[in-house]
Amino acid sequence: MDETPKILGGVALLGSGSSIPSQRVTNDQLGLRVETNDSWIKSRTGIRSRHVIGPNESLTEISQVAGLKAIQAAGWDPESIDIILLATSTPDDLFGSAPQIQAHIGAKNAVAFDLTAACSGFIFALITASQFLRNGSMRRALVIGADQLSSWIDWDDRTTCVLFGDGAGAIALEATNKDLDGLLGFEMRSNGSRGDSLNLSKSKKHLPLIKDISHQEGSYMPIQMNGQEVYKFAVREVPSVLQKLLHKTKTDPKELDWLLLHQANQRILDAVADRFDIPQSKVLSNLSHYGNTSAATIPIMLDEAVRKGLVKPGDLIASSGFGAGLSWGAALLKWQGPS
Ligand code: UT7
């Protein structure tokens, strides 16, 4: 085989997959644990239920399942994959869970590593993997977004526990000619100076080591969030970054087939769609079933839409991820489907 890199310049989105943990928790069930109710949660967020990883499941396992479905949909041999990126903030192993996924799916020729950017993780990973494909150094990439925020929520804090859920989604990407490019443009942003609005921080506790020396305990605090600040950030920055993306790619919002936003709150989805005059029929939303699954929301939603036949080959999708960091970004995608 010719090993000389071929710079094709484009990247095709060929296959998708997702996996949802089996345990489902409804709003009414959460009301048994904290002082909340279905009507408050539904009206303020659009969420009706979420799924939580149980004792016989794991983040690595659902990521593998999602990844394998994407590979099957693309019609690939796992050994043909060059890179696996796992976007997650909640790996089973802090050294990285992607290599376990690589081993289990039999992608023995792929390099595999984790990428952490909270709810922007999937968009950032998709853009990152695409660079290797565009520049000719790699041909096939599997990008997975997966999170298990259920492990890091304070289940007695009603202001956060009603929002989040667990899940995994994946997309299979392949280098292609520039004229078939499926990543038509992208934007990425961070603002660490406002990062204290949403954190999953390491415990500050120090334990004695010897004499005057201490070491920091290896554990994390539950998720802390200023919901209103994050809400305001999202409804300001997401339209702004999408506007920039559409301007740079010379795309009229009317040309879009779908708006695919990080599924955090239906009110955020509605506000962004209104801003661009995009009708509800073009706004992809499944957060009523799963809540906010962090890095997984975008690929789970895309996979469901592809499998339902909503998203079709050639469809133009404006996508945006946003969340902790603070971080946010957007990508203009064209779905290709298996070739
Ligand atoms: O990936 C990014 C992750 N984060 C986000 O996207 C979060 C963005 N923010 C939001 O989605 C919204 O700010 C929330 C859904 C978190 C909160 O909605 P809100 O409309 O901003 O409510 P609020 O925080 O202003 O609270 C209104 C009231 C308060 O009561 P008082 O002070 O008015 O008496 C809260 O104590 O609702 C109360 N409340 C609840 N009541 C029942 C807060 N949480 C709950 C609850 N059930 N779960």
Coordinates of C-alpha atoms and ligand atoms in Angstrom, one line a residue:
M1 CA 0.0 0.0 0.0
D2 CA 1.2 3.5 -0.8
E3 CA 2.0 5.2 2.5
T4 CA 2.5 8.7 1.1
P5 CA -0.1 11.0 2.7
K6 CA -2.7 12.2 0.2
I7 CA -4.0 15.7 1.0
L8 CA -7.6 15.4 0.0
G9 CA -8.7 18.5 1.9
G10 CA -12.1 17.4 2.9
V11 CA -13.8 15.2 5.5
A12 CA -17.0 13.1 5.1
L13 CA -19.5 12.3 7.8
L14 CA -20.3 8.7 7.0
G15 CA -21.9 6.9 9.9
S16 CA -23.4 7.5 13.3
G17 CA -24.2 5.5 16.5
S18 CA -25.4 6.0 20.0
S19 CA -26.0 4.2 23.2
I20 CA -28.3 5.1 26.1
P21 CA -28.0 3.4 29.6
S22 CA -30.9 1.2 30.5
Q23 CA -32.0 2.9 33.8
R24 CA -34.5 5.7 33.2
V25 CA -35.4 8.3 35.8
T26 CA -38.6 10.4 35.3
N27 CA -39.2 13.8 36.7
D28 CA -41.8 12.4 39.1
Q29 CA -39.3 9.9 40.3
L30 CA -36.8 12.7 41.0
G31 CA -39.6 14.3 43.0
L32 CA -39.2 11.4 45.5
R33 CA -35.7 12.5 46.2
V34 CA -35.7 16.3 46.1
E35 CA -38.4 19.0 46.3
T36 CA -39.2 19.3 42.6
N37 CA -42.0 18.4 40.3
D38 CA -42.6 17.4 36.7
S39 CA -44.3 20.7 35.8
W40 CA -41.4 22.9 37.0
I41 CA -38.8 20.7 35.2
K42 CA -40.8 20.5 32.0
S43 CA -41.6 24.1 31.8
R44 CA -38.2 25.5 32.7
T45 CA -36.1 22.9 30.8
G46 CA -38.2 20.7 28.5
I47 CA -36.8 17.6 30.2
R48 CA -39.1 14.7 31.1
S49 CA -36.6 12.0 31.9
R50 CA -32.9 11.1 31.9
H51 CA -30.9 7.9 31.9
V52 CA -28.4 6.9 34.5
I53 CA -25.6 4.3 34.1
G54 CA -26.3 1.3 36.3
P55 CA -24.1 -1.4 38.0
N56 CA -23.8 -3.6 34.9
E57 CA -22.9 -0.7 32.5
S58 CA -20.0 1.8 32.2
L59 CA -19.1 4.9 30.3
T60 CA -16.5 2.9 28.4
E61 CA -19.0 0.3 27.5
I62 CA -21.7 2.6 26.2
S63 CA -19.0 4.5 24.3
Q64 CA -17.9 1.3 22.6
V65 CA -21.5 0.4 21.6
A66 CA -22.0 3.8 20.1
G67 CA -18.6 3.6 18.3
L68 CA -19.4 0.1 16.9
K69 CA -22.7 1.3 15.6
A70 CA -21.1 4.2 13.8
I71 CA -18.4 1.9 12.3
Q72 CA -21.1 -0.5 11.2
A73 CA -23.2 2.3 9.7
A74 CA -20.1 3.5 7.8
G75 CA -19.4 -0.1 6.6
W76 CA -15.8 0.0 8.0
D77 CA -13.5 -2.7 9.2
P78 CA -12.4 -1.5 12.7
E79 CA -8.7 -2.2 11.7
S80 CA -9.0 0.6 9.1
I81 CA -9.5 3.3 11.7
D82 CA -6.5 5.6 12.3
I83 CA -7.7 7.6 15.2
I84 CA -10.3 7.4 18.0
L85 CA -11.1 10.6 20.0
L86 CA -13.3 10.2 23.0
A87 CA -14.8 13.6 24.1
T88 CA -15.6 13.2 27.8
S89 CA -15.2 14.9 31.1
T90 CA -16.1 11.8 33.0
P91 CA -13.8 9.0 31.9
D92 CA -13.7 5.7 33.8
D93 CA -9.9 6.2 34.0
L94 CA -8.4 9.6 34.5
F95 CA -5.5 8.5 32.3
G96 CA -8.0 8.1 29.5
S97 CA -10.7 5.7 28.5
A98 CA -10.3 5.9 24.7
P99 CA -7.5 3.2 24.6
Q100 CA -9.9 0.7 26.2
I101 CA -12.5 1.5 23.6
Q102 CA -9.9 1.0 20.9
A103 CA -9.0 -2.4 22.2
H104 CA -12.6 -3.6 22.6
I105 CA -13.7 -2.6 19.2
G106 CA -10.6 -4.1 17.6
A107 CA -9.3 -0.9 16.1
K108 CA -5.7 -2.1 16.6
N109 CA -4.2 0.3 14.2
A110 CA -5.8 3.4 15.7
V111 CA -4.3 5.9 18.2
A112 CA -6.9 6.6 20.8
F113 CA -7.0 9.4 23.4
D114 CA -9.5 11.5 25.4
L115 CA -10.3 15.2 24.9
T116 CA -12.0 17.2 27.6
A117 CA -14.1 20.3 26.9
A118 CA -17.3 19.5 28.7
C119 CA -20.4 20.2 26.6
S120 CA -18.3 21.6 23.8
G121 CA -16.3 18.4 23.8
F122 CA -17.9 16.7 20.8
I123 CA -17.7 19.7 18.5
F124 CA -14.1 20.3 19.5
A125 CA -13.2 16.6 19.0
L126 CA -14.9 16.5 15.6
I127 CA -13.0 19.6 14.5
T128 CA -9.7 18.2 15.9
A129 CA -10.0 14.8 14.3
S130 CA -10.9 16.5 11.0
Q131 CA -7.6 18.3 10.9
F132 CA -5.7 15.0 10.7
L133 CA -8.0 13.9 7.8
R134 CA -7.8 17.1 6.0
N135 CA -4.0 17.3 6.1
G136 CA -3.6 13.8 4.7
S137 CA -1.9 12.3 7.8
M138 CA -4.8 10.0 8.6
R139 CA -7.8 8.6 6.6
R140 CA -10.4 7.4 9.1
A141 CA -11.5 8.8 12.5
L142 CA -14.1 7.7 15.0
V143 CA -15.2 10.6 17.2
I144 CA -17.2 9.7 20.3
G145 CA -18.9 12.0 22.8
A146 CA -19.9 10.4 26.1
D147 CA -20.5 11.5 29.6
Q148 CA -21.6 10.1 32.9
L149 CA -22.5 13.3 34.8
S150 CA -24.8 11.2 37.1
S151 CA -21.6 10.3 39.1
W152 CA -20.7 13.9 39.7
I153 CA -24.1 15.4 40.5
D154 CA -25.2 16.2 44.0
W155 CA -28.5 14.3 43.9
D156 CA -29.8 16.4 46.7
D157 CA -29.3 19.7 44.8
R158 CA -32.5 20.3 42.9
T159 CA -31.0 23.1 40.9
T160 CA -28.6 20.8 39.1
C161 CA -29.8 17.2 39.5
V162 CA -32.8 17.6 37.3
L163 CA -30.8 18.7 34.3
F164 CA -28.2 16.0 33.5
G165 CA -28.1 12.4 32.3
D166 CA -25.8 9.8 30.8
G167 CA -25.2 8.7 27.3
A168 CA -22.8 8.2 24.3
G169 CA -22.9 9.0 20.6
A170 CA -20.4 8.6 17.8
I171 CA -19.6 9.7 14.3
A172 CA -17.4 8.0 11.7
L173 CA -15.4 10.4 9.6
E174 CA -13.3 9.8 6.5
A175 CA -10.9 12.0 4.4
T176 CA -12.5 13.0 1.1
N177 CA -12.0 15.4 -1.7
K178 CA -12.5 19.1 -0.9
D179 CA -15.6 19.3 -3.1
L180 CA -17.4 16.6 -1.0
D181 CA -16.3 18.3 2.3
G182 CA -18.7 17.8 5.2
L183 CA -17.1 20.3 7.6
L184 CA -17.8 23.5 5.8
G185 CA -16.6 25.8 8.6
F186 CA -16.0 26.0 12.3
E187 CA -15.5 28.3 15.2
M188 CA -14.1 27.5 18.7
R189 CA -14.0 29.7 21.8
S190 CA -12.9 29.6 25.4
N191 CA -13.2 32.1 28.3
G192 CA -11.6 30.7 31.4
S193 CA -12.2 34.0 33.3
R194 CA -15.8 33.1 33.5
G195 CA -15.2 29.4 34.3
D196 CA -16.5 29.6 37.8
S197 CA -20.1 29.6 36.5
L198 CA -19.9 25.8 36.0
N199 CA -17.4 23.5 37.6
L200 CA -16.5 20.0 38.4
S201 CA -13.5 20.8 40.5
K202 CA -11.0 18.7 42.4
S203 CA -11.5 18.6 46.2
K204 CA -9.4 21.2 47.9
K205 CA -8.7 18.9 50.8
H206 CA -5.0 18.2 51.7
L207 CA -4.0 15.2 53.6
P208 CA -0.8 14.9 55.7
L209 CA 2.0 13.0 53.9
I210 CA 5.1 13.3 56.1
K211 CA 6.1 16.0 58.6
D212 CA 5.3 19.4 57.0
I213 CA 4.4 17.9 53.6
S214 CA 0.9 17.4 52.5
H215 CA -0.8 16.1 49.3
Q216 CA -4.1 16.9 47.7
E217 CA -6.8 14.3 48.0
G218 CA -7.7 12.7 44.7
S219 CA -11.4 13.3 44.6
Y220 CA -13.8 15.8 43.1
M221 CA -16.5 18.1 44.3
P222 CA -20.0 17.7 42.9
I223 CA -21.0 19.9 39.9
Q224 CA -21.5 23.5 40.9
M225 CA -23.4 25.7 38.5
N226 CA -24.8 29.2 38.4
G227 CA -27.7 28.3 36.1
Q228 CA -28.8 31.8 35.3
E229 CA -25.2 32.9 34.3
V230 CA -24.8 29.8 32.1
Y231 CA -28.2 30.5 30.5
K232 CA -27.3 34.1 29.8
F233 CA -24.0 33.1 28.4
A234 CA -25.6 30.5 26.1
V235 CA -28.3 32.7 24.7
R236 CA -25.7 35.5 24.0
E237 CA -22.7 33.5 22.7
V238 CA -24.3 30.7 20.7
P239 CA -26.2 33.1 18.3
S240 CA -23.0 35.2 18.1
V241 CA -20.7 32.3 17.2
L242 CA -23.3 30.9 14.7
Q243 CA -23.7 34.3 13.1
K244 CA -19.9 34.4 12.6
L245 CA -19.9 30.9 11.1
L246 CA -22.7 31.6 8.7
H247 CA -21.1 34.9 7.7
K248 CA -17.7 33.2 7.1
T249 CA -19.3 30.4 5.1
K250 CA -21.6 32.8 3.2
T251 CA -24.6 30.7 4.4
D252 CA -28.1 32.2 4.7
P253 CA -29.9 30.7 7.7
K254 CA -32.7 29.8 5.3
E255 CA -30.3 27.4 3.5
L256 CA -30.0 25.3 6.7
D257 CA -31.8 22.0 6.8
W258 CA -31.2 21.5 10.6
L259 CA -30.2 23.4 13.7
L260 CA -28.4 20.9 16.0
L261 CA -27.5 22.5 19.3
H262 CA -26.1 21.0 22.5
Q263 CA -29.3 19.8 24.2
A264 CA -29.1 21.7 27.5
N265 CA -32.5 23.4 27.8
Q266 CA -35.4 23.7 25.3
R267 CA -35.6 27.4 26.1
I268 CA -32.1 27.9 24.9
L269 CA -32.8 25.9 21.7
D270 CA -35.9 28.1 21.1
A271 CA -34.1 31.4 21.7
V272 CA -31.3 30.5 19.3
A273 CA -33.8 29.3 16.6
D274 CA -35.9 32.5 17.0
R275 CA -32.8 34.7 16.6
F276 CA -32.2 33.2 13.1
D277 CA -35.9 32.8 12.3
I278 CA -35.4 29.0 12.0
P279 CA -38.8 27.2 12.3
Q280 CA -39.3 24.6 15.0
S281 CA -39.6 21.9 12.4
K282 CA -35.8 22.4 11.6
V283 CA -34.7 22.3 15.3
L284 CA -33.5 18.9 16.4
S285 CA -34.5 18.2 20.0
N286 CA -34.5 15.0 22.1
L287 CA -33.6 16.5 25.5
S288 CA -37.1 15.6 26.8
H289 CA -35.9 12.0 26.9
Y290 CA -32.3 12.3 28.0
G291 CA -31.7 15.7 29.6
N292 CA -28.2 17.2 29.2
T293 CA -25.7 14.4 28.5
S294 CA -22.9 16.9 28.0
A295 CA -20.4 15.8 25.3
A296 CA -22.9 13.2 24.1
T297 CA -26.0 15.3 23.3
I298 CA -25.0 16.3 19.7
P299 CA -23.9 12.9 18.4
I300 CA -26.9 11.1 20.1
M301 CA -29.3 13.6 18.5
L302 CA -27.6 13.4 15.1
D303 CA -27.7 9.6 15.2
E304 CA -31.4 9.5 16.1
A305 CA -32.2 12.0 13.3
V306 CA -30.2 10.0 10.8
R307 CA -31.8 6.7 11.8
K308 CA -35.3 8.1 11.7
G309 CA -34.6 9.4 8.2
L310 CA -34.9 13.0 9.2
V311 CA -31.3 14.0 8.4
K312 CA -30.6 12.8 4.8
P313 CA -27.5 12.7 2.6
G314 CA -26.6 16.2 1.5
D315 CA -28.4 18.0 4.4
L316 CA -26.8 21.1 5.8
I317 CA -26.6 21.3 9.6
A318 CA -25.5 24.2 11.8
S319 CA -24.3 22.8 15.1
S320 CA -23.2 24.4 18.3
G321 CA -21.8 23.1 21.6
F322 CA -21.5 25.3 24.7
G323 CA -20.8 24.8 28.4
A324 CA -18.2 24.6 31.1
G325 CA -14.8 26.2 30.6
L326 CA -16.5 28.3 29.7
S327 CA -16.2 27.0 26.2
W328 CA -18.3 27.1 23.0
G329 CA -18.1 26.5 19.4
A330 CA -19.9 25.8 16.2
A331 CA -19.6 23.8 13.0
L332 CA -21.4 23.9 9.7
L333 CA -21.8 20.3 8.6
K334 CA -23.0 18.4 5.6
W335 CA -24.2 14.9 6.3
Q336 CA -23.0 12.4 3.7
G337 CA -24.0 8.9 5.0
P338 CA -22.3 5.7 4.0
S339 CA -20.7 5.7 0.6
Ligands
UT7_1 O1 -24.3 22.5 29.3 C1 -24.6 23.7 29.9 C2 -25.2 23.3 31.2 N1 -26.0 24.2 31.9 C3 -27.1 24.8 31.4 O2 -27.4 24.8 30.3 C4 -27.9 25.6 32.4 C5 -28.5 26.8 31.9 N2 -29.5 27.4 32.8 C6 -30.7 26.9 32.9 O3 -31.1 26.0 32.1 C7 -31.7 27.5 33.9 O4 -31.1 28.6 34.5 C8 -32.2 26.5 34.9 C9 -33.1 25.4 34.3 C10 -31.0 25.8 35.6 C11 -33.0 27.2 36.0 O5 -34.1 27.8 35.4 P1 -34.4 29.4 35.8 O6 -35.6 29.7 35.1 O7 -33.2 30.2 35.6 O8 -34.8 29.2 37.4 P2 -34.1 30.0 38.6 O9 -32.7 29.4 38.9 O10 -34.3 31.4 38.4 O11 -35.1 29.5 39.8 C12 -36.4 29.9 39.8 C13 -37.1 29.3 41.1 C14 -36.3 29.5 42.3 O12 -37.2 29.7 43.4 P3 -37.5 31.1 44.0 O13 -36.1 31.6 44.4 O14 -38.0 31.9 42.8 O15 -38.5 30.9 45.0 C15 -35.6 28.2 42.5 O16 -35.3 27.9 43.9 O17 -37.2 27.9 40.9 C16 -36.6 27.2 42.0 N3 -36.1 25.9 41.5 C17 -36.8 24.8 41.5 N4 -38.0 24.5 41.8 C18 -38.5 23.2 41.6 C19 -34.8 25.7 41.1 N5 -34.7 24.4 40.8 C20 -35.9 23.8 41.0 C21 -36.4 22.5 40.8 N6 -37.7 22.3 41.1 N7 -35.6 21.5 40.3

